[in-house]
Each structure stands twice: as structure tokens, then as C-alpha cells.
């Protein structure tokens, strides 16, 4: 798998070729605010390497997935989401995934319903 896919919008955001409102960045992941927020806090956390979806996580690349969860917990603390929050990785067509680069939605600031639609 290429670390950068030239036609992938989130690879371009990770490379700084498309602007985003950053919430956190390090050498492995980027967190940025969703353009179409579904909650008072709505951040996307992505690996900088191109992984198409959660269905593509393997023993070889799962450490970045673990790191995404660490960053989510850190951001939730920083943003004061003390009442809780939701992490979502829409995966594939049935999962409602629209961008084919792994991303975890961090949603918070309001009470969430279950089950989702
Ligand atoms: P999903 O439906 O889980 O694949 O989520 C894709 C998310 O990416 C949606 O919530 C979109 O609003 C968001 N999105 C798409 N393009 C951008 C962008 N350029 N900057 C920020 N968020 C984006
Ligand atoms: Zn990509």
C-alpha cells in the first residue's frame, strides 16, 4: 500500500496540500475539524499513511490505529468532554464511509443516541 495516494483527499490534507483546521498533529496522525459538523465538537483523526478503511487494519499497521485512540482521549480531555464522547469509524458502503482513507470521528458536546441510523 502506498503511504500517499495522489487522488486521496485526506492524503492531501495530511500533506498540507488542502487546508484544514488542525486540532492535533504529530509524525503519524493528524486531527482536524470536520467541514460538516454533526455535534458541537466534531474532529476527524487520520493516519498520515494511506489506509483505506478500518477493514484494512492488520497486525502490521495497527499501531497507528492504537495511536488514533490515544489522540482521541487526549483531545477529549483537552476539549473538556468530561461527560463522554463518541468515536466512529464508518467502514465500507454499508458503514456509510464516503472518504476512502481511514478516519475516526470524535464527536462530543451533546448527548448521543443509540442505535445510529
Ligand atoms: P465518512 O462519511 O465517515 O467517510 O466521513 C467523511 C467525513 O469527512 C464527513 O463527515 C465530511 O464532512 C468530512 N470531510 C470531507 N471533506 C472534508 C474536508 N476537506 N475537510 C474536513 N472534513 C471533510
Ligand atoms: Zn489517503
PDB file of N, CA and C and ligand atoms in Angstrom, residues 3-5 8-12 47-51 100-102, ligand 2:
ATOM      1  N   UNK A   3       2.126   4.919   0.835  1.00  0.00           N
ATOM      2  CA  UNK A   3       1.884   5.744   2.015  1.00  0.00           C
ATOM      3  C   UNK A   3       1.105   6.987   1.629  1.00  0.00           C
ATOM      4  N   UNK A   4       1.175   7.370   0.343  1.00  0.00           N
ATOM      5  CA  UNK A   4       0.432   8.550  -0.104  1.00  0.00           C
ATOM      6  C   UNK A   4      -0.265   8.224  -1.425  1.00  0.00           C
ATOM      7  N   UNK A   5      -1.559   8.458  -1.466  1.00  0.00           N
ATOM      8  CA  UNK A   5      -2.336   8.209  -2.682  1.00  0.00           C
ATOM      9  C   UNK A   5      -2.645   9.563  -3.298  1.00  0.00           C
ATOM     10  N   UNK A   8      -6.253  11.011  -3.187  1.00  0.00           N
ATOM     11  CA  UNK A   8      -6.991  10.849  -1.923  1.00  0.00           C
ATOM     12  C   UNK A   8      -7.029  12.187  -1.178  1.00  0.00           C
ATOM     13  N   UNK A   9      -8.238  12.668  -0.915  1.00  0.00           N
ATOM     14  CA  UNK A   9      -8.396  13.996  -0.299  1.00  0.00           C
ATOM     15  C   UNK A   9      -7.756  14.048   1.091  1.00  0.00           C
ATOM     16  N   UNK A  10      -7.853  12.971   1.864  1.00  0.00           N
ATOM     17  CA  UNK A  10      -7.274  13.012   3.214  1.00  0.00           C
ATOM     18  C   UNK A  10      -5.749  12.889   3.165  1.00  0.00           C
ATOM     19  N   UNK A  11      -5.185  12.188   2.164  1.00  0.00           N
ATOM     20  CA  UNK A  11      -3.727  12.225   1.976  1.00  0.00           C
ATOM     21  C   UNK A  11      -3.286  13.656   1.668  1.00  0.00           C
ATOM     22  N   UNK A  12      -4.082  14.367   0.869  1.00  0.00           N
ATOM     23  CA  UNK A  12      -3.733  15.759   0.528  1.00  0.00           C
ATOM     24  C   UNK A  12      -3.835  16.656   1.761  1.00  0.00           C
ATOM     25  N   UNK A  47      -4.660   8.606  10.066  1.00  0.00           N
ATOM     26  CA  UNK A  47      -3.234   8.297   9.943  1.00  0.00           C
ATOM     27  C   UNK A  47      -2.663   9.094   8.778  1.00  0.00           C
ATOM     28  N   UNK A  48      -1.394   9.487   8.869  1.00  0.00           N
ATOM     29  CA  UNK A  48      -0.781  10.180   7.726  1.00  0.00           C
ATOM     30  C   UNK A  48      -0.521   9.221   6.580  1.00  0.00           C
ATOM     31  N   UNK A  49      -0.275   7.941   6.915  1.00  0.00           N
ATOM     32  CA  UNK A  49      -0.126   6.948   5.841  1.00  0.00           C
ATOM     33  C   UNK A  49      -1.514   6.590   5.315  1.00  0.00           C
ATOM     34  N   UNK A  50      -1.577   6.246   4.036  1.00  0.00           N
ATOM     35  CA  UNK A  50      -2.878   5.892   3.456  1.00  0.00           C
ATOM     36  C   UNK A  50      -3.277   4.484   3.862  1.00  0.00           C
ATOM     37  N   UNK A  51      -4.339   4.397   4.660  1.00  0.00           N
ATOM     38  CA  UNK A  51      -5.004   3.124   4.963  1.00  0.00           C
ATOM     39  C   UNK A  51      -6.448   3.360   4.535  1.00  0.00           C
ATOM     40  N   UNK A 100     -12.376   7.394   1.352  1.00  0.00           N
ATOM     41  CA  UNK A 100     -11.732   6.073   1.428  1.00  0.00           C
ATOM     42  C   UNK A 100     -10.306   6.181   1.979  1.00  0.00           C
ATOM     43  N   UNK A 101     -10.196   6.841   3.124  1.00  0.00           N
ATOM     44  CA  UNK A 101      -8.942   6.920   3.888  1.00  0.00           C
ATOM     45  C   UNK A 101      -9.374   6.843   5.347  1.00  0.00           C
ATOM     46  N   UNK A 102      -8.829   5.877   6.071  1.00  0.00           N
ATOM     47  CA  UNK A 102      -9.242   5.642   7.458  1.00  0.00           C
ATOM     48  C   UNK A 102      -9.358   6.943   8.243  1.00  0.00           C
TER      49      UNK A 102
HETATM   50 ZN1  LIG B   2      -5.286   8.656   1.661  1.00  0.00          ZN
END
